[in-house]
Each structure stands twice: as C-alpha cells, then as structure tokens.
Short mmCIF file of C-alpha atoms in Angstrom, two decimals:
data_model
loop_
_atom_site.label_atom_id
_atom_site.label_comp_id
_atom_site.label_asym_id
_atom_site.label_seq_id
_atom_site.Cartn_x
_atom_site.Cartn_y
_atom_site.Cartn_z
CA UNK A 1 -17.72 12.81 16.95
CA UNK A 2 -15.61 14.39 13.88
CA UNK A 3 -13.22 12.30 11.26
CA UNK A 4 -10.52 13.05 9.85
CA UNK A 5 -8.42 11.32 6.96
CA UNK A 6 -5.01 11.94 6.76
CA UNK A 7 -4.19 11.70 3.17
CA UNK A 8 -0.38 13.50 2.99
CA UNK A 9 2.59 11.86 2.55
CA UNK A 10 5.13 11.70 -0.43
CA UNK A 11 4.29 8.27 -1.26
CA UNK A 12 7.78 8.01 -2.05
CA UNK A 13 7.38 4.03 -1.39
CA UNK A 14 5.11 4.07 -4.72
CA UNK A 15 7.40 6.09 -7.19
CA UNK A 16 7.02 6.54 -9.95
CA UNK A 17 3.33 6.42 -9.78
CA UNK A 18 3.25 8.79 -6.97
CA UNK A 19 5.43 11.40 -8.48
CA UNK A 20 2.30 13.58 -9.88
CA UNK A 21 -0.60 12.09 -7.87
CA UNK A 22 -1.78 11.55 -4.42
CA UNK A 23 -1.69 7.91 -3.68
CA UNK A 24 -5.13 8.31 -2.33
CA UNK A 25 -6.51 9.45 -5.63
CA UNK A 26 -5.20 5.92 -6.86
CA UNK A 27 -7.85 3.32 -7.52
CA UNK A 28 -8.36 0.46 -5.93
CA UNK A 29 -10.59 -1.61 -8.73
CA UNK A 30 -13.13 0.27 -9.36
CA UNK A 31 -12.94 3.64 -7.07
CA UNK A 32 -10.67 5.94 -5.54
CA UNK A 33 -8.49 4.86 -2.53
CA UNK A 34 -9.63 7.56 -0.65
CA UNK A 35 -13.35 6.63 -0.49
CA UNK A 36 -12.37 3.52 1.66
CA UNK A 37 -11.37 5.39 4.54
CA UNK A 38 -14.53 7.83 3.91
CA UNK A 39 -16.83 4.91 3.69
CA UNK A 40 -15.49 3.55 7.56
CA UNK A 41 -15.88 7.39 8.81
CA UNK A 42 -19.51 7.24 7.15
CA UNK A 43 -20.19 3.51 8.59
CA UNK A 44 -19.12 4.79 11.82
CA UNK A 45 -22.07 7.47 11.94
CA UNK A 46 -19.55 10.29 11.45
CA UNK A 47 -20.77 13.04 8.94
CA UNK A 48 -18.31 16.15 9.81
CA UNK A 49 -14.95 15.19 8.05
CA UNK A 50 -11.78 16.76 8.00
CA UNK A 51 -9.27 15.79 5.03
CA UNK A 52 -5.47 16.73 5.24
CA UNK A 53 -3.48 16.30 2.47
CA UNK A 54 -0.83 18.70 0.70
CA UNK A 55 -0.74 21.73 -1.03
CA UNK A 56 -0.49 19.97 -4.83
CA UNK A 57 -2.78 17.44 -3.82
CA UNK A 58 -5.86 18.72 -2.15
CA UNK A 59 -7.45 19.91 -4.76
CA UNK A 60 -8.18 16.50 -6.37
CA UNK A 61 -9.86 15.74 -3.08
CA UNK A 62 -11.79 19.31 -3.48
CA UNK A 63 -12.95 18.38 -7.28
CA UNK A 64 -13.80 14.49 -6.35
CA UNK A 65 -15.79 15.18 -3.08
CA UNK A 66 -16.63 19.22 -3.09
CA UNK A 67 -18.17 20.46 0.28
CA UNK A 68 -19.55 16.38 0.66
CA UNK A 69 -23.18 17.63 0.80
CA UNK A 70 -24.30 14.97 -2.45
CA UNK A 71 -23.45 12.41 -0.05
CA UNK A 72 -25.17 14.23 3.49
CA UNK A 73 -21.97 14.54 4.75
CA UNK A 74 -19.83 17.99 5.77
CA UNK A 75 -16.93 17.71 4.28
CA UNK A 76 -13.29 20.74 5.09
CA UNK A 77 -10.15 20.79 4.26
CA UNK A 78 -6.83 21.42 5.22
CA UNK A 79 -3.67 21.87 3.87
CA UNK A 80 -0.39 19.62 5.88
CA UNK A 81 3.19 21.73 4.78
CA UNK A 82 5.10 18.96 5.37
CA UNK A 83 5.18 15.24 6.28
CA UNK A 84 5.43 15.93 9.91
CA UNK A 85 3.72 13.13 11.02
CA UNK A 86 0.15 10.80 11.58
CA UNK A 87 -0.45 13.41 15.10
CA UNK A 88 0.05 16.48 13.34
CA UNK A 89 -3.31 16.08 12.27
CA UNK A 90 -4.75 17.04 15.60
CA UNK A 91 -2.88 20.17 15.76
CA UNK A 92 -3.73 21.35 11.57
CA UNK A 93 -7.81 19.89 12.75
CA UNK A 94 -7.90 22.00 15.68
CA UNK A 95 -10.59 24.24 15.17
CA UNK A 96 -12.31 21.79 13.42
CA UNK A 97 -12.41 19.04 16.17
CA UNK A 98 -13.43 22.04 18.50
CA UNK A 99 -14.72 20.47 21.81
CA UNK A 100 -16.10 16.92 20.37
CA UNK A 101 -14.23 14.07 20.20
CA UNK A 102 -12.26 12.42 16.89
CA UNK A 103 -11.92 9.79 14.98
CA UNK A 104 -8.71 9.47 12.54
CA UNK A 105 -8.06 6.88 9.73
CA UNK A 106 -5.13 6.84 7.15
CA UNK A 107 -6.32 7.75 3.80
CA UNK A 108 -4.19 4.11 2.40
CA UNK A 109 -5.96 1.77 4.90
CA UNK A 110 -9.25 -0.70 3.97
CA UNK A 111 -11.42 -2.29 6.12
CA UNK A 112 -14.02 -4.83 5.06
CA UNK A 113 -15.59 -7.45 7.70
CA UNK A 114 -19.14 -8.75 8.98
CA UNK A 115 -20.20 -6.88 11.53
CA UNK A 116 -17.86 -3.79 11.31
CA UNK A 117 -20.34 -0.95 11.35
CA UNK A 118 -21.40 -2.34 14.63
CA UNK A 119 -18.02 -1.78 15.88
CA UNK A 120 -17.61 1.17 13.98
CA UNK A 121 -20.43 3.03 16.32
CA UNK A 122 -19.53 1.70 19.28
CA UNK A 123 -16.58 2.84 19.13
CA UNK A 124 -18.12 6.69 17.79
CA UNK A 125 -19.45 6.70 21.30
CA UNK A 126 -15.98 7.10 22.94
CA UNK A 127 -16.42 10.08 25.43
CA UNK A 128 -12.96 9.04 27.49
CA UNK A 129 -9.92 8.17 26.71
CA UNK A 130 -8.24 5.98 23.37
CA UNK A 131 -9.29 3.12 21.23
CA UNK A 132 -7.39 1.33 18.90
CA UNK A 133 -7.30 -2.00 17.08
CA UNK A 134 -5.40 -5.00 16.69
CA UNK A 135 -4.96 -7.05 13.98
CA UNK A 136 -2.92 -10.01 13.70
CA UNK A 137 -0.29 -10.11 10.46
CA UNK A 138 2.90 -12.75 9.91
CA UNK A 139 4.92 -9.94 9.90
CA UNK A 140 4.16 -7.66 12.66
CA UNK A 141 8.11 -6.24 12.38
CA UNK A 142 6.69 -4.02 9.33
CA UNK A 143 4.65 -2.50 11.86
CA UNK A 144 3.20 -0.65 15.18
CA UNK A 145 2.84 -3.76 17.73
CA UNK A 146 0.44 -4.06 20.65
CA UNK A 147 1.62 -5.86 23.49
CA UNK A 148 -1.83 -6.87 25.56
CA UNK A 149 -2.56 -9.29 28.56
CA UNK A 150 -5.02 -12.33 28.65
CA UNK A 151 -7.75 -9.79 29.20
CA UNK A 152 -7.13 -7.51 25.82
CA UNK A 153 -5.71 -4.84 28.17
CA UNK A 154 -2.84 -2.89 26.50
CA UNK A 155 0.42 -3.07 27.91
CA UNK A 156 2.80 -2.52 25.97
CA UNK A 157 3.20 -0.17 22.30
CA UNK A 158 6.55 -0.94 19.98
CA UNK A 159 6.84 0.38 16.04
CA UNK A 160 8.45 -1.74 14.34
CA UNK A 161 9.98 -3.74 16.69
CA UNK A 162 12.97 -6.36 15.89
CA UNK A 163 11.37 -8.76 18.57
CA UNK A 164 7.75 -8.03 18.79
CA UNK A 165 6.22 -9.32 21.50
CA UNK A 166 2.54 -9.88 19.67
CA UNK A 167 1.70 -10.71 16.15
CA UNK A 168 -0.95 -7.37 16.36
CA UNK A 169 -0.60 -4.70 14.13
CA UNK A 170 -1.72 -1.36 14.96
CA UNK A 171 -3.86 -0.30 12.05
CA UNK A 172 -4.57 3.73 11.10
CA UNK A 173 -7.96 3.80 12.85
CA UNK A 174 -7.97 5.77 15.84
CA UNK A 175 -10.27 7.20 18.18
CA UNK A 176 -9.94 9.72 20.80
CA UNK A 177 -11.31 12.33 23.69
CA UNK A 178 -10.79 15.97 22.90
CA UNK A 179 -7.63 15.77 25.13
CA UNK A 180 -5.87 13.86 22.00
CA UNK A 181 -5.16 18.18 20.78
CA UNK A 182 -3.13 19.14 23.88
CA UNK A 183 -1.53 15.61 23.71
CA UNK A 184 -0.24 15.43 20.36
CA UNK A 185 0.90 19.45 21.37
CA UNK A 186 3.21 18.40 23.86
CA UNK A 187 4.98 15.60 22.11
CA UNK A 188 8.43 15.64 20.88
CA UNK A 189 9.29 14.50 17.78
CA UNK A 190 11.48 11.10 16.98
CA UNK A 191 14.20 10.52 15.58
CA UNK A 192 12.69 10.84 12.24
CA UNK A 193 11.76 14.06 12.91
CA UNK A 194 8.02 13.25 13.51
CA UNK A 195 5.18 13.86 15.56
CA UNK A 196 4.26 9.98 16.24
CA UNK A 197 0.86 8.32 16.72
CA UNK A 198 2.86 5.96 18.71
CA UNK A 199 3.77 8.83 20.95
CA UNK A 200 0.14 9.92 21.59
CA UNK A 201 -1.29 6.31 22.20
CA UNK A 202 1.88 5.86 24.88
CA UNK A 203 -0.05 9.06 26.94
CA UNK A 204 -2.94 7.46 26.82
CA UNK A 205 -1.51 4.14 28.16
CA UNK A 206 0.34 5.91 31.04
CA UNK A 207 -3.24 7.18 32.22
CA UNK A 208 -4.41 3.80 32.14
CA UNK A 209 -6.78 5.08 29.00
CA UNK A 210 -6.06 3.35 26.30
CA UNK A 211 -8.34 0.50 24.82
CA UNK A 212 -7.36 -2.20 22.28
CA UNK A 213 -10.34 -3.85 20.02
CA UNK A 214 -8.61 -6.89 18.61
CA UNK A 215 -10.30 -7.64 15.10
CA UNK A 216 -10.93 -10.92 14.17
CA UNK A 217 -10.54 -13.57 11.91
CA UNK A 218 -13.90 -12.18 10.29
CA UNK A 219 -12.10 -8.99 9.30
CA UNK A 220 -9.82 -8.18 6.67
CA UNK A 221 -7.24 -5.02 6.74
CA UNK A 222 -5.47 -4.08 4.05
CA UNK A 223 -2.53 -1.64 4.00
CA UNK A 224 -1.92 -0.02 0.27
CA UNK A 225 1.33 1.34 0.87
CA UNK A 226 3.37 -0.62 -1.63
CA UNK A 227 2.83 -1.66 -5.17
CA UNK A 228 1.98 -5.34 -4.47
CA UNK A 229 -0.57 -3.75 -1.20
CA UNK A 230 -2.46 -1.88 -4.30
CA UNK A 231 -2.40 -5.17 -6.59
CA UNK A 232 -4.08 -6.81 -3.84
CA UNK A 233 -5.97 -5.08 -2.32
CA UNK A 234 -7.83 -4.16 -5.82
CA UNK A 235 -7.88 -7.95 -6.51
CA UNK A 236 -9.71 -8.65 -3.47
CA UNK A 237 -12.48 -5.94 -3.96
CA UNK A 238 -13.01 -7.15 -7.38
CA UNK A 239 -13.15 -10.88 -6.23
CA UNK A 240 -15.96 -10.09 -3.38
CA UNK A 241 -18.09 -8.06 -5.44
CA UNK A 242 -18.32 -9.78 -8.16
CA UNK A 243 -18.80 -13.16 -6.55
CA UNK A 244 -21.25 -11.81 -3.73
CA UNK A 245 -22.42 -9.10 -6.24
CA UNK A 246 -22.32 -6.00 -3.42
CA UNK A 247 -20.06 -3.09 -3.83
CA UNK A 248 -17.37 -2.46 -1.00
CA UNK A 249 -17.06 1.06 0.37
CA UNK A 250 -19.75 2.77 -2.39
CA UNK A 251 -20.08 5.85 -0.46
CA UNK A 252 -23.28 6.60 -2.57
CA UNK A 253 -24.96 3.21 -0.94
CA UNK A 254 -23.71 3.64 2.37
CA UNK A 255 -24.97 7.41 2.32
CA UNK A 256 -28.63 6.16 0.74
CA UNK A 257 -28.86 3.38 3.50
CA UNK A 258 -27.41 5.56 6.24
CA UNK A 259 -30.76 7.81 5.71
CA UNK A 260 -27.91 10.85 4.58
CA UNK A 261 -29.84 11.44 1.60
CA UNK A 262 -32.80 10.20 -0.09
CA UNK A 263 -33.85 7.50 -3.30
CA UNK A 264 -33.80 10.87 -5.41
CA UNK A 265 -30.60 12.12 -4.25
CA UNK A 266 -28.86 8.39 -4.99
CA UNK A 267 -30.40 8.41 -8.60
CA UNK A 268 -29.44 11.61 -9.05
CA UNK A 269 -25.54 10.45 -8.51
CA UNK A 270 -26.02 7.46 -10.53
CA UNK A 271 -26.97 9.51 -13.35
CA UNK A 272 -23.51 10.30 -15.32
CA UNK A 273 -22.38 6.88 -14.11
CA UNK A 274 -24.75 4.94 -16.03
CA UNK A 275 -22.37 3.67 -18.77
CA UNK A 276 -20.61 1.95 -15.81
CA UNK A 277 -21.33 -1.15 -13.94
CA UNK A 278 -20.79 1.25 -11.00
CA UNK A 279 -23.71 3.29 -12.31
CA UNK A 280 -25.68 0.39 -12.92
CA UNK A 281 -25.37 -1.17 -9.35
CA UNK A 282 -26.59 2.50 -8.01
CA UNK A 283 -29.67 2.25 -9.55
CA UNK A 284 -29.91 -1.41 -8.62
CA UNK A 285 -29.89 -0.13 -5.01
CA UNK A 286 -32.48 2.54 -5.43
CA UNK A 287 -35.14 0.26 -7.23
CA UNK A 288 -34.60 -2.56 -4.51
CA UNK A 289 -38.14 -2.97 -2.27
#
C-alpha cells in the first residue's frame, strides 16, 4: 500500500501565521505538524509516500524530509495548483499509486491511542473497497458525519450537517482500492467548487464497500485547523511526554523500531540534535537493551 499526505491548502483559517508558511511546517511542541501524519503512514507499515502541497510550500517539505531514505522510507512529491479539493489527490498521485492500493491522511490531523498501530496495519491490508473512521466529538456540525446502524455498518455520509444524525466525525484518514483513481475522476465538483472526499466515500457506499472503524474512547484525534486546535494539541503532546516520558510521533523512533534503519542510522540522526532534549531522547532509545 502507498500514503499520501495532503498538505495544501491556504490555511486562510490561521492568518496571519499562515500568510508565509505552510501550516504543516508549524510545530506542534516540539516537531513539525507534518511528521504526525508521517508517523501514522510509518505506524501503518507504509514506506512509499506521496506529499502534495503547493508550489511556495513544497520545498520546506523537500529540505525537512529530502528523498526520506534517513528514515527507510521513499519519500515524492507533488505539486497541487490550486485548492481543488481532499480527492484531487488521487488524480495529482496517479502514477505514483500505480496499481497498489492507498492510504491518505491530512497533513493537520494527529492521532495518538493504545493500540493504534494495530489498527493502523490492519487496515494497510485493505485489498477491496473503503475504510474510514469514526470518532465521536460534541460538535459533530463542524464536521463530515457518519450515520451507521447497530452493527457499525455505514449508512449514511453528511458534511457538516445542521441535524447530524451521529455524534461521529469523519477524520482525514482514509484508505482505499486502486479504484479510488477512476472514482475521484468521475466526480463533480460541489458547490464550493471542489472535488469532495465526501463524494468519493458516497461511491463506495452505493457499492455496499465502504467500512467504518469507530475509534474509541482509548483514542485521541486532534484536528489543528484553528489557532486554539494548535494550542492544544501542542499542550497535549507536551503533557504526555513529559509525564509518561515517550515521544509522540518521533519519526526517528518509529523508523529505528520499525526495523527501517538500524542503531547506527538512529545515532547518526541524533547527532546535530544533541543540544536538544529531542536529541537526547534519540540516543536514549538507541542505548536501551
């Protein structure tokens, strides 16, 4: 299976902080947004990764990550002209997806929960159809809504709905058979003039494809598309690792104990971090028996 992270967008919603940055280039405590979504793509087993972003912006991604071989990963780019929407990036990751199947995750979204890898692969097995996940919010009007029955079988997709008839969010982690290219081809765009993950996961429902994985109490989900999304979000990774005293989403760890690269290879990345604590806890990890 191949990832991709969609990390385009304005980020108009986080002006004027946005104006000369990619939002996912921001930091969240103590690293880059953007290595949260990479760490869930990693966790997942996925090492061939696709990031979109825009013309102005992908370089950062290009100086921060390179070619992603430190980290045993494969790591392309592409550039998205304009905001056209989350299923665009099927069409622009054509070629790359090839005949496999794909995973995509929003470049803003964070996902940190016991037990998550496990999901993480079993969902990297997909060989048919959709999955997609469901996480209950207070305020599911601010969001994509699945409607399910008392079996967790989707019935029913509404974004943003005035009346929704769940309190579960759709968050940006998707997977998908290679037929998710022709899909997201044929279309239309709404009224906002976008190609609509909505309208892709509403194909997949009509052929009775389309699995929801409602995440539980156990997980957290954290959406960083606002100012007071990035104040908490970096409050709550600083609170968990510094009172269980393991990193969340350290790409460098999850690469070492993923068997991507070796005890050499993680030193070797920890070396110009050592005046950080980030540094610090790499070589930690090495050293540990």
């Amino acid at each position: 299976m191949k990832g991709i992270i969609l990390a385009g967008g304005s980020g108009t919603r986080l002006y004027p902080i946005t104006k000369s940055i990619s939002k996912q280039i921001l930091p969240i405590y103590d690293k880059p947004m953007i290595y949260y979504p990479l760490s869930t793509l990693m966790l997942a087993g996925i090492r061939e990764i696709l990031i979109i972003s825009t013309q102005r912006d992908l370089p950062f991604y290009q100086q921060l990550l390179e070619d992603g071989s430190s980290y045993g990963l494969s790591i392309s780019y592409k550039i998205q002209k304009q905001p056209n929407g989350i299923a665009e990036s099927f069409i622009i990751g054509e070629d790359f997806i090839g005949k496999d199947e794909v995973c995509l995750i929003l470049g803003d979204n964070i996902f940190y929960g016991r037990g998550f890898s496990s999901v993480l692969q079993k969902s990297a097995s997909l060989t048919e159809g959709a999955e997609i996940f469901g996480y209950y919010v207070k305020n599911p009007t601010d969001f994509g809504v699945v409607e399910y029955d008392e079996n967790y079988k989707v019935i029913g997709l509404e974004e943003k709905p005035i009346n929704p008839k769940s309190n579960y969010a759709i968050p940006g982690l998707y997977f998908y058979d290679n037929n998710v290219i022709e899909i997201a081809k044929k279309i239309k765009p709404s009224k906002r003039g976008e190609l609509e993950i909505t309208s892709v996961n509403e194909q997949y429902l009509k052929m009775k494809k389309l699995k929801v994985n409602i995440l539980g109490r156990g997980m957290s989900w954290l959406d960083t598309g606002t100012h007071e999304g990035l104040i908490d979000a970096s409050n709550f990774v600083h609170t968990v690792q510094k009172r269980v005293g393991l990193y969340i989403s350290c790409i460098e760890e999850i690469a070492f104990r993923m068997g991507y690269i070796s005890k050499k290879d993680l030193l070797t990345l920890a070396k110009p971090l050592l005046k950080t604590d980030y540094g610090e806890y790499l070589v930690k990890i090495a050293n540990e028996k």
